[in-house]
Coordinates of C-alpha atoms and ligand atoms in Angstrom, one line a residue:
M1 CA 79.6 -54.8 2.3
K2 CA 82.2 -57.7 1.7
I3 CA 83.4 -58.8 -1.9
E4 CA 81.1 -62.8 -1.5
E5 CA 78.2 -60.6 -0.9
L6 CA 77.7 -58.5 -3.9
G7 CA 75.1 -59.5 -6.8
F8 CA 78.2 -61.5 -9.2
V9 CA 80.0 -62.9 -6.8
Q10 CA 76.8 -64.5 -5.5
N11 CA 75.7 -65.6 -9.0
Y12 CA 79.4 -66.4 -9.7
I13 CA 79.4 -68.8 -6.1
R14 CA 75.3 -70.1 -7.3
I15 CA 76.7 -71.6 -10.8
T16 CA 80.1 -73.4 -9.6
H17 CA 77.7 -75.6 -6.8
D18 CA 75.1 -76.5 -9.8
A19 CA 78.8 -76.8 -12.4
W20 CA 79.7 -79.4 -9.2
L21 CA 75.7 -81.0 -8.5
K22 CA 76.6 -81.8 -12.7
G23 CA 78.8 -84.4 -11.4
W24 CA 81.7 -82.2 -13.7
H25 CA 83.8 -81.5 -11.1
E26 CA 85.6 -84.4 -9.0
R27 CA 88.5 -83.8 -7.0
N28 CA 89.6 -80.8 -7.5
G29 CA 88.1 -81.1 -11.5
G30 CA 87.9 -77.8 -13.5
N31 CA 88.7 -74.5 -13.1
F32 CA 85.5 -71.8 -13.6
S33 CA 86.6 -67.6 -15.1
Y34 CA 84.4 -64.6 -15.2
R35 CA 86.1 -61.1 -16.6
I36 CA 85.0 -59.0 -14.3
A37 CA 82.3 -56.1 -15.8
E38 CA 83.1 -52.4 -15.6
D39 CA 80.2 -51.4 -13.2
E40 CA 81.0 -55.0 -10.7
V41 CA 84.4 -53.2 -11.0
V42 CA 83.5 -50.1 -9.3
E43 CA 82.2 -52.0 -6.9
L44 CA 84.5 -53.7 -5.7
K45 CA 86.2 -50.4 -5.1
G46 CA 87.9 -50.0 -1.2
L47 CA 87.6 -54.1 -1.0
V48 CA 90.4 -55.3 -2.9
N49 CA 94.4 -55.3 -1.8
E50 CA 95.4 -52.8 -5.0
D51 CA 99.1 -53.7 -3.7
A52 CA 99.3 -57.1 -3.8
Q53 CA 102.4 -59.1 -5.2
S54 CA 102.5 -59.5 -9.1
Q55 CA 103.3 -63.2 -10.8
P56 CA 104.1 -63.2 -14.4
I57 CA 100.7 -65.5 -16.5
G58 CA 102.9 -67.2 -18.4
V59 CA 101.4 -66.3 -21.2
T60 CA 101.0 -62.5 -22.7
V61 CA 97.6 -61.3 -23.3
P62 CA 97.7 -57.4 -23.6
N63 CA 94.4 -56.5 -24.6
L64 CA 93.3 -57.8 -20.8
A65 CA 95.4 -55.5 -19.2
N66 CA 93.5 -53.9 -16.1
E67 CA 91.1 -56.2 -16.5
Y68 CA 89.8 -58.0 -13.0
F69 CA 89.3 -62.0 -12.6
L70 CA 86.6 -63.3 -10.6
V71 CA 88.6 -67.2 -10.8
T72 CA 89.0 -70.5 -8.9
G73 CA 92.0 -71.6 -6.8
S74 CA 94.3 -74.1 -7.7
G75 CA 94.3 -78.0 -6.2
K76 CA 90.9 -76.2 -5.0
Y77 CA 87.4 -78.1 -4.9
L78 CA 84.9 -76.5 -7.1
R79 CA 82.4 -78.4 -4.3
N80 CA 84.3 -76.1 -1.1
V81 CA 83.8 -72.7 -3.5
I82 CA 80.8 -72.1 -2.0
I83 CA 81.3 -73.0 2.0
S84 CA 84.4 -70.9 1.8
P85 CA 85.0 -68.1 -1.0
E86 CA 87.8 -66.1 0.6
E87 CA 89.6 -69.4 0.1
N88 CA 88.8 -71.4 -3.2
I89 CA 87.8 -68.5 -5.3
G90 CA 90.3 -65.0 -5.6
I91 CA 90.1 -61.9 -7.8
A92 CA 93.5 -61.7 -9.8
K93 CA 94.0 -57.9 -11.5
I94 CA 96.4 -58.8 -15.2
D95 CA 98.9 -55.8 -15.6
E96 CA 99.7 -52.6 -18.3
K97 CA 101.5 -55.3 -20.0
G98 CA 98.8 -58.5 -20.1
E99 CA 101.9 -60.0 -18.6
N100 CA 101.7 -60.8 -15.2
Y101 CA 98.7 -60.8 -12.3
K102 CA 98.1 -59.6 -8.6
V103 CA 95.7 -61.4 -6.7
V104 CA 93.3 -58.5 -4.8
W105 CA 91.3 -60.2 -3.2
G106 CA 90.4 -64.2 -1.5
L107 CA 93.0 -67.0 -2.6
I108 CA 93.7 -66.9 0.8
N109 CA 97.0 -68.4 3.0
G110 CA 98.4 -68.6 -0.4
A111 CA 96.9 -69.8 -3.6
K112 CA 97.4 -69.8 -6.8
P113 CA 94.2 -69.3 -9.5
T114 CA 93.8 -72.4 -11.3
S115 CA 96.5 -74.2 -13.0
E116 CA 94.7 -73.7 -17.3
F117 CA 94.9 -69.7 -16.0
P118 CA 97.3 -69.9 -19.0
S119 CA 94.7 -71.1 -21.2
H120 CA 91.7 -69.4 -19.2
L121 CA 93.0 -66.3 -20.1
M122 CA 93.7 -66.5 -23.6
S123 CA 91.0 -68.1 -25.0
H124 CA 89.1 -64.9 -23.1
S125 CA 92.0 -62.3 -25.0
I126 CA 90.3 -64.6 -28.1
K127 CA 86.7 -64.4 -27.1
K128 CA 87.0 -60.9 -25.7
E129 CA 88.6 -59.2 -30.0
V130 CA 86.1 -61.3 -31.7
T131 CA 82.5 -61.1 -29.6
G132 CA 83.8 -57.1 -29.5
G133 CA 84.0 -57.2 -25.9
K134 CA 80.2 -59.4 -25.0
N135 CA 82.4 -63.1 -24.3
R136 CA 83.4 -62.7 -20.5
V137 CA 83.0 -66.3 -19.1
I138 CA 85.2 -69.9 -19.4
L139 CA 84.3 -72.7 -18.1
H140 CA 86.4 -76.2 -18.4
S141 CA 84.7 -79.2 -16.7
H142 CA 85.1 -82.3 -17.3
T143 CA 82.5 -83.3 -18.5
T144 CA 81.8 -87.1 -18.1
N145 CA 80.5 -88.6 -21.7
L146 CA 82.0 -85.9 -24.0
I147 CA 85.4 -86.9 -22.4
A148 CA 83.7 -91.4 -23.1
L149 CA 82.8 -89.8 -26.6
T150 CA 87.1 -88.7 -27.0
F151 CA 88.0 -92.5 -26.7
V152 CA 85.4 -93.5 -30.0
L153 CA 84.9 -90.5 -32.0
P154 CA 87.2 -89.8 -34.6
L155 CA 89.1 -86.5 -33.1
D156 CA 88.4 -84.1 -35.8
N157 CA 85.1 -81.0 -35.8
I158 CA 83.1 -82.0 -38.8
V159 CA 82.2 -85.2 -36.7
F160 CA 82.5 -84.1 -33.5
T161 CA 80.7 -81.3 -33.9
R162 CA 77.4 -83.1 -36.6
E163 CA 77.0 -86.2 -33.4
L164 CA 76.2 -83.8 -31.4
W165 CA 74.1 -82.1 -33.6
E166 CA 71.8 -84.6 -34.3
M167 CA 71.9 -85.8 -30.3
A168 CA 69.1 -82.8 -29.6
T169 CA 67.0 -80.1 -31.8
E170 CA 68.6 -77.4 -29.6
C171 CA 71.9 -78.1 -30.2
P172 CA 73.1 -76.6 -33.6
V173 CA 70.6 -73.7 -32.0
V174 CA 73.5 -73.1 -29.1
F175 CA 75.8 -74.1 -30.5
P176 CA 76.0 -72.7 -34.2
S177 CA 78.9 -72.1 -34.6
G178 CA 80.3 -75.8 -33.3
V179 CA 82.9 -77.6 -31.7
G180 CA 86.4 -78.2 -31.8
I181 CA 88.9 -80.4 -30.6
V182 CA 92.5 -80.1 -28.9
P183 CA 94.0 -83.6 -29.1
W184 CA 95.1 -85.3 -26.4
M185 CA 98.6 -82.6 -24.3
V186 CA 99.4 -82.1 -21.0
P187 CA 97.5 -79.8 -19.6
G188 CA 98.5 -76.9 -16.8
G189 CA 100.9 -74.5 -20.0
A190 CA 101.0 -72.3 -22.5
A191 CA 101.0 -74.7 -25.5
I192 CA 97.7 -76.1 -24.8
A193 CA 97.0 -72.3 -24.1
K194 CA 97.8 -71.4 -27.1
A195 CA 96.4 -74.6 -29.0
T196 CA 92.5 -73.9 -27.2
S197 CA 92.0 -70.3 -27.9
E198 CA 93.4 -70.8 -31.5
L199 CA 90.1 -72.8 -31.9
M200 CA 88.1 -70.1 -29.4
K201 CA 88.3 -68.2 -33.1
E202 CA 85.5 -69.5 -34.1
Y203 CA 84.3 -72.3 -31.9
D204 CA 82.8 -72.2 -28.3
V205 CA 82.8 -75.5 -27.1
V206 CA 86.4 -76.6 -27.4
L207 CA 87.2 -80.3 -26.3
W208 CA 90.2 -81.6 -25.0
A209 CA 90.9 -85.1 -25.6
H210 CA 90.6 -88.1 -22.5
H211 CA 90.6 -85.2 -20.5
G212 CA 87.1 -82.3 -20.6
T213 CA 85.7 -79.4 -22.1
F214 CA 85.8 -75.6 -22.6
V215 CA 83.4 -73.2 -22.8
S216 CA 82.3 -70.0 -23.3
G217 CA 80.0 -67.6 -23.3
E218 CA 78.3 -63.8 -22.4
T219 CA 77.1 -65.3 -18.8
L220 CA 77.9 -66.9 -16.1
D221 CA 73.9 -68.6 -17.4
L222 CA 75.1 -68.6 -20.8
A223 CA 78.6 -70.3 -20.9
F224 CA 76.8 -72.7 -18.0
G225 CA 73.8 -73.4 -20.0
L226 CA 76.4 -74.1 -23.0
M227 CA 78.0 -76.9 -21.2
D228 CA 74.8 -78.4 -20.7
T229 CA 74.0 -78.9 -24.2
A230 CA 77.1 -80.5 -24.5
E231 CA 76.5 -82.4 -21.8
K232 CA 73.4 -84.0 -22.8
S233 CA 73.9 -84.0 -26.5
A234 CA 77.0 -86.5 -25.6
E235 CA 75.0 -88.7 -22.3
I236 CA 72.2 -89.2 -24.7
L237 CA 74.3 -90.4 -27.7
V238 CA 76.6 -92.8 -25.8
K239 CA 72.8 -94.0 -24.6
V240 CA 72.6 -94.4 -28.4
L241 CA 75.7 -96.1 -29.4
S242 CA 75.1 -97.8 -26.8
M243 CA 71.9 -99.7 -27.9
G244 CA 73.7 -99.9 -31.4
G245 CA 73.8 -97.2 -32.5
K246 CA 71.2 -94.2 -35.4
K247 CA 68.6 -96.1 -37.1
Q248 CA 67.0 -93.2 -37.8
T249 CA 68.2 -88.7 -37.6
I250 CA 67.9 -85.5 -37.9
T251 CA 68.5 -84.6 -41.5
A252 CA 71.2 -82.0 -43.5
D253 CA 68.6 -80.3 -45.3
N254 CA 66.0 -80.9 -41.7
F255 CA 69.4 -78.7 -39.7
R256 CA 68.8 -76.5 -43.0
Q257 CA 65.8 -75.4 -42.2
L258 CA 65.8 -75.6 -38.2
G259 CA 68.7 -73.0 -39.5
K260 CA 66.5 -71.6 -41.3
A261 CA 63.6 -71.2 -38.6
F262 CA 65.8 -70.3 -36.4
N263 CA 67.9 -67.6 -38.0
V264 CA 71.3 -68.9 -37.2
N265 CA 73.8 -70.0 -39.5
L266 CA 75.0 -73.3 -40.1
P267 CA 78.3 -73.3 -41.8
E268 CA 78.0 -76.0 -44.7
K269 CA 80.9 -77.7 -43.4
F270 CA 78.5 -79.9 -41.3
L271 CA 76.1 -80.4 -43.3
K272 CA 77.5 -82.7 -46.0
Ligands
LIG1 O1 91.9 -77.1 -12.3 O2 90.9 -79.7 -14.2 O3 93.3 -79.2 -15.8 C1 92.3 -79.1 -12.5 C2 91.8 -79.5 -13.8 C3 93.2 -79.3 -14.6
LIG2 ZN1 90.9 -80.1 -15.9

């Protein structure tokens, strides 16, 4: 058995390719990480190199100690993952302090995990804590329409959430906790990682103004589906604004009815 043939790796590769086909990953844009489940880690036995050299993460994530992550490579094109997994993705193991990682499989020829690894790991750390270990996936995509909206709407969590919810009835059910916004920041470092993870305490969708979107989900499918739903809603909003704006919409009371019918809590702060 090769690592590329394991079920969860196959699923990750397929979804990475789907994300490319969506138009979210030009050049080396975007990145994707999955905290490998315990029963899947068992499948890695004998297939990984536990003697690989340690590297600092750049942030400290103690609750991710000894966890294994499937992750895309720095500078790698997501469209190439399906053609050559070992070159473009890898498995990184976190050390017992949550300070260093080592690449135990893949990312051959000296490649490294994504430049956004600090943002991924700090968000994983928060999500592991607040979901009791359920959330395992972080996806970062350069979603055209969500990015476009960060030039036009105020960079405000409440405004963005409400506008996106109004564009499709399913949205509040798919992201009931709403959308958080990080103002423009330099990508790739500890500062934007901290800002993102703070918002991840509350939100599953976090926009980086004029850059892209981070989502978190329990499974690869749920994270992909969440990105797809939020970006589709943004596409509708761009069309509506281009056609001269809303003439009618879903009201606050409609949302309250929806929340009841689908048994989801929609915070009142978004329904003013
Ligand atoms: O991997 O998307 O944010 C390239 C990026 C950096
Ligand atoms: Zn990016």
